[in-house]
Amino acid sequence: MADAAAARACAAAARAAMRAQVGTRGWFALRTLTAGFTQLAEVAGFVLLVDRFTSLAGWTGPEVALLFGLGTAGQGLGQALAKPLDAGEFAETVRRGHFDQVLLRPVGPLPWLLASALDLRYLGRVLTGLAVLAWAAGRAGVAWTGPHLALAALSITCCAAILASVFVLGAALTLRTVEGTELLNVVTFGGVFLTSFPMEIYGPVLRFVFTWVLPFALAVYVPALALLGRAGTAGPPRALLLAPVATVALAAAAGLGWRAGVRRYLGTGS
Amino acid sequence: MHSYLAVLAAGFRRQSTYRFALVGGLGTNVFWGVLRTVVFLALYRQRGPVAGLTVGQALTYVWVGQAMFGAIWVNWLQEFPRSVRSGEFAVELIRPGDPYLRLLAFDLGRNLNQMLVRSTLPLAVAALVLPLVLPTGPAGVLALVVSVLLAAVVGFQLRFLVLGSAFWTADYRFVLHLVFSGLWLASGFVIPTDYFPPALRAVVGATPLHAILMAPFQVAIGRSVAAQLALQAGWVLALAAAGRSLLALAARRLVVHGG
């Protein structure tokens, strides 16, 4: 019973957050549109670059853009869901004592935090990613069959979930240190940027970390290989089911980390 | 002149309070630099120069770019528009002296402090382990330092013009989002403009965006050094005129706001 009430409260908070953002329609549409502009500039730049060289480790410009598209859509979805846990923002929440208020509510702090700050503007980044994906797939000759669509959806969902899990882990860490650090960007946005290029170009250490510890490569690179019908020469195994398994494992670890962080949280004295 | 130097020194000291942020920024910066390095090494595998750039020059671009990133897209980007929105900025206008020069001096002071570690350290370490093309003689090093300083000044001036939109709209962040991606690509922060199609390269080369990254890069690899420095100095003067006009327009507007 209590769980159902908590779920209703979180749903109400999420609806309120969404209504507040959509309130001014014109601005909301413009902001949503611009949310993916930076990613678009990056894709445009790197496609120009790879075209100039004809290929990057055997991948053409559109093939690299396919990786960018999957990663950008996943990143946008992850940020829409978990932006309030982003290093800088969550540190501010903790420092100002706002997190203490969240703890006083009769709902789980994590669902409440996520629901009350759902940021729909990042869906613009998802749309940008999907547009890039559609363009790249057209150029690279990917046929959108049912299994291919399912694969792209799986890839984007896993990428978003990995990003959100790392945000949660970072937030759990921030509960201890209070100071957020830009360094966390390395494992979140850095991970997405890294998998925007074929894994063949990296050395064994980067490849291992971003496949088995932060499984961005399993979520983006491996499905992209299947979509493009490529054999990754030096990449991770092509077993597609590894992506959701690794994602769920990381999410579980993030959940445990979060619980430990909340249990030991001492407040900031403010 | 003396008072502006004092403001510059104050800016320098102000920035030293952000040591923790500096380490975080430095780590992130290096990581992105490593990824870009890997991309260029893979592109240039068994290849000669492309678009007139050798692999060493391309890697020099990567690390000059990482060095300039924090100096152009500074951490305190939002402080100026926020002070406009809150009305605090009005204080700047009643202080003695030229407000534009004072803002520039303070910004440059903070930037110098930050660049001292955040820009020079990654570039120096990269130069030790990678075949970068950097000036070796004192004249070349001096030219690079001057070019980087001019780029930092132009960076302030461009930020001032873009964020000055806060005088007219409370939603300055939207303006920033709208134009940032264009500035980011056209100034060469994604890839060197050398790899752009020639027509596009000519267009962006004729804008002040050239002065914030591509000019210091050209100076670093020793290409038409004097011309690049002259171009940067020209943009500093032109943008100062533009910035002052904006401030004069805004000053009238701000009085209405506060009254």
Short mmCIF file of C-alpha atoms in Angstrom, two decimals, chain A residues 43-235:
data_model
loop_
_atom_site.label_atom_id
_atom_site.label_comp_id
_atom_site.label_asym_id
_atom_site.label_seq_id
_atom_site.Cartn_x
_atom_site.Cartn_y
_atom_site.Cartn_z
CA VAL A 43 29.04 14.88 -35.79
CA ALA A 44 29.30 17.31 -38.70
CA GLY A 45 32.94 18.03 -37.83
CA PHE A 46 33.97 14.41 -37.47
CA VAL A 47 32.14 13.30 -40.62
CA LEU A 48 34.00 16.04 -42.53
CA LEU A 49 37.24 14.85 -40.95
CA VAL A 50 36.77 11.14 -41.70
CA ASP A 51 35.65 11.97 -45.26
CA ARG A 52 38.87 13.93 -45.77
CA PHE A 53 40.81 10.78 -44.84
CA THR A 54 38.27 8.48 -46.61
CA SER A 55 38.10 6.22 -43.52
CA LEU A 56 38.94 5.80 -39.85
CA ALA A 57 40.23 2.28 -39.15
CA GLY A 58 38.16 1.09 -42.11
CA TRP A 59 34.99 2.95 -41.03
CA THR A 60 33.53 5.57 -43.40
CA GLY A 61 32.15 8.93 -42.25
CA PRO A 62 28.50 7.76 -42.16
CA GLU A 63 29.49 4.57 -40.33
CA VAL A 64 31.18 6.65 -37.62
CA ALA A 65 28.10 8.93 -37.61
CA LEU A 66 25.98 5.86 -36.84
CA LEU A 67 27.95 5.41 -33.61
CA PHE A 68 27.49 9.12 -32.84
CA GLY A 69 23.74 8.85 -33.49
CA LEU A 70 23.24 5.90 -31.12
CA GLY A 71 25.41 7.53 -28.44
CA THR A 72 23.75 10.95 -28.73
CA ALA A 73 20.23 9.49 -28.50
CA GLY A 74 21.28 7.38 -25.50
CA GLN A 75 22.96 10.33 -23.83
CA GLY A 76 19.89 12.53 -24.34
CA LEU A 77 17.60 9.89 -22.84
CA GLY A 78 19.93 9.33 -19.90
CA GLN A 79 20.16 13.07 -19.21
CA ALA A 80 16.38 13.58 -19.51
CA LEU A 81 15.96 10.92 -16.82
CA ALA A 82 18.88 11.58 -14.50
CA LYS A 83 20.11 15.15 -15.05
CA PRO A 84 19.58 16.22 -11.38
CA LEU A 85 22.24 13.67 -10.39
CA ASP A 86 24.83 15.22 -12.69
CA ALA A 87 27.97 15.97 -10.66
CA GLY A 88 27.75 19.76 -10.46
CA GLU A 89 24.02 19.92 -9.97
CA PHE A 90 23.77 17.26 -7.29
CA ALA A 91 26.66 18.76 -5.31
CA GLU A 92 24.65 21.99 -5.18
CA THR A 93 21.56 20.10 -3.97
CA VAL A 94 23.57 18.49 -1.17
CA ARG A 95 25.48 21.63 -0.21
CA ARG A 96 22.32 23.72 0.14
CA GLY A 97 20.68 21.09 2.33
CA HIS A 98 17.94 20.39 -0.23
CA PHE A 99 18.78 16.71 -0.04
CA ASP A 100 17.90 16.70 3.68
CA GLN A 101 14.42 17.85 2.72
CA VAL A 102 14.13 15.05 0.18
CA LEU A 103 15.02 12.53 2.89
CA LEU A 104 12.12 13.77 5.02
CA ARG A 105 9.56 12.74 2.41
CA PRO A 106 7.77 9.41 2.79
CA VAL A 107 9.02 8.20 -0.61
CA GLY A 108 12.31 6.73 -1.76
CA PRO A 109 14.78 9.63 -2.22
CA LEU A 110 16.07 8.38 -5.57
CA PRO A 111 12.68 7.95 -7.34
CA TRP A 112 11.58 11.29 -5.92
CA LEU A 113 14.72 13.12 -7.08
CA LEU A 114 14.45 11.65 -10.57
CA ALA A 115 10.71 12.17 -10.94
CA SER A 116 10.58 15.73 -9.68
CA ALA A 117 13.28 16.92 -12.04
CA LEU A 118 12.49 15.03 -15.23
CA ASP A 119 13.95 17.26 -17.95
CA LEU A 120 12.05 16.94 -21.20
CA ARG A 121 14.29 19.37 -23.10
CA TYR A 122 16.92 16.65 -23.42
CA LEU A 123 14.50 14.76 -25.61
CA GLY A 124 15.70 17.24 -28.25
CA ARG A 125 19.08 15.53 -27.95
CA VAL A 126 17.37 12.16 -28.44
CA LEU A 127 15.69 13.51 -31.60
CA THR A 128 19.03 14.82 -32.88
CA GLY A 129 20.58 11.42 -32.24
CA LEU A 130 17.76 9.67 -34.07
CA ALA A 131 18.05 12.07 -37.01
CA VAL A 132 21.80 11.44 -37.23
CA LEU A 133 21.16 7.71 -36.95
CA ALA A 134 18.59 7.83 -39.78
CA TRP A 135 20.94 9.84 -42.02
CA ALA A 136 23.92 7.60 -41.25
CA ALA A 137 21.94 4.38 -41.75
CA GLY A 138 20.70 5.66 -45.12
CA ARG A 139 24.22 6.50 -46.24
CA ALA A 140 25.74 3.28 -44.91
CA GLY A 141 23.02 1.14 -46.51
CA VAL A 142 21.41 -0.20 -43.34
CA ALA A 143 17.94 -1.61 -44.04
CA TRP A 144 15.46 -0.83 -41.26
CA THR A 145 14.04 -4.31 -40.70
CA GLY A 146 12.21 -5.19 -37.49
CA PRO A 147 15.23 -6.78 -35.81
CA HIS A 148 17.39 -3.77 -36.76
CA LEU A 149 14.90 -1.34 -35.23
CA ALA A 150 14.75 -3.44 -32.07
CA LEU A 151 18.53 -3.51 -31.95
CA ALA A 152 18.79 0.29 -32.25
CA ALA A 153 16.17 0.71 -29.50
CA LEU A 154 18.05 -1.74 -27.26
CA SER A 155 21.31 0.08 -27.90
CA ILE A 156 19.88 3.52 -27.05
CA THR A 157 18.09 2.23 -23.94
CA CYS A 158 21.20 0.47 -22.62
CA CYS A 159 23.38 3.51 -23.30
CA ALA A 160 20.91 5.73 -21.41
CA ALA A 161 20.70 3.26 -18.51
CA ILE A 162 24.49 3.03 -18.25
CA LEU A 163 24.77 6.81 -18.20
CA ALA A 164 22.02 7.09 -15.57
CA SER A 165 23.69 4.38 -13.46
CA VAL A 166 27.00 6.22 -13.53
CA PHE A 167 25.17 9.42 -12.55
CA VAL A 168 23.66 7.55 -9.58
CA LEU A 169 27.07 6.20 -8.55
CA GLY A 170 28.55 9.70 -8.88
CA ALA A 171 25.73 11.12 -6.75
CA ALA A 172 26.30 8.43 -4.10
CA LEU A 173 29.94 9.50 -4.05
CA THR A 174 28.93 13.16 -3.79
CA LEU A 175 26.89 12.27 -0.66
CA ARG A 176 30.22 11.42 0.96
CA THR A 177 32.47 14.08 -0.51
CA VAL A 178 29.88 16.90 -0.85
CA GLU A 179 32.09 18.42 -3.54
CA GLY A 180 31.08 17.25 -6.99
CA THR A 181 33.87 17.03 -9.49
CA GLU A 182 34.12 17.62 -13.20
CA LEU A 183 36.23 14.44 -13.31
CA LEU A 184 33.02 12.39 -13.32
CA ASN A 185 32.41 13.78 -16.81
CA VAL A 186 35.23 11.51 -17.97
CA VAL A 187 33.21 8.38 -17.21
CA THR A 188 29.86 9.77 -18.40
CA PHE A 189 30.17 12.11 -21.38
CA GLY A 190 33.73 10.88 -21.94
CA GLY A 191 32.39 7.35 -22.26
CA VAL A 192 29.78 8.42 -24.80
CA PHE A 193 32.38 10.39 -26.79
CA LEU A 194 34.75 7.41 -26.70
CA THR A 195 32.17 5.00 -28.15
CA SER A 196 31.39 7.51 -30.90
CA PHE A 197 34.51 6.15 -32.60
CA PRO A 198 35.18 2.51 -33.54
CA MET A 199 36.76 0.59 -30.65
CA GLU A 200 39.50 -0.72 -32.95
CA ILE A 201 41.41 2.55 -32.58
CA TYR A 202 41.86 2.28 -28.81
CA GLY A 203 44.50 0.48 -26.80
CA PRO A 204 43.70 -2.51 -24.56
CA VAL A 205 43.20 -0.52 -21.35
CA LEU A 206 40.57 1.90 -22.69
CA ARG A 207 38.89 -0.95 -24.54
CA PHE A 208 38.71 -3.11 -21.42
CA VAL A 209 37.40 -0.34 -19.13
CA PHE A 210 34.73 0.92 -21.52
CA THR A 211 33.57 -2.62 -22.38
CA TRP A 212 33.59 -4.45 -19.06
CA VAL A 213 33.53 -1.77 -16.35
CA LEU A 214 31.46 0.96 -18.01
CA PRO A 215 29.88 -1.12 -20.80
CA PHE A 216 29.33 1.74 -23.27
CA ALA A 217 31.00 -0.31 -26.02
CA LEU A 218 28.63 -3.23 -25.44
CA ALA A 219 25.69 -0.82 -25.71
CA VAL A 220 26.80 1.19 -28.75
CA TYR A 221 29.68 -0.40 -30.65
CA VAL A 222 28.51 -4.04 -30.63
CA PRO A 223 24.96 -3.29 -31.86
CA ALA A 224 26.43 -0.92 -34.47
CA LEU A 225 28.60 -3.77 -35.79
CA ALA A 226 25.46 -5.89 -36.20
CA LEU A 227 23.53 -3.05 -37.86
CA LEU A 228 26.34 -2.43 -40.33
CA GLY A 229 27.05 -6.12 -40.86
CA ARG A 230 30.68 -5.58 -39.92
CA ALA A 231 33.05 -7.91 -38.14
CA GLY A 232 34.82 -5.95 -35.44
CA THR A 233 38.42 -6.97 -35.84
CA ALA A 234 39.66 -6.24 -32.39
CA GLY A 235 36.46 -5.33 -30.64
#
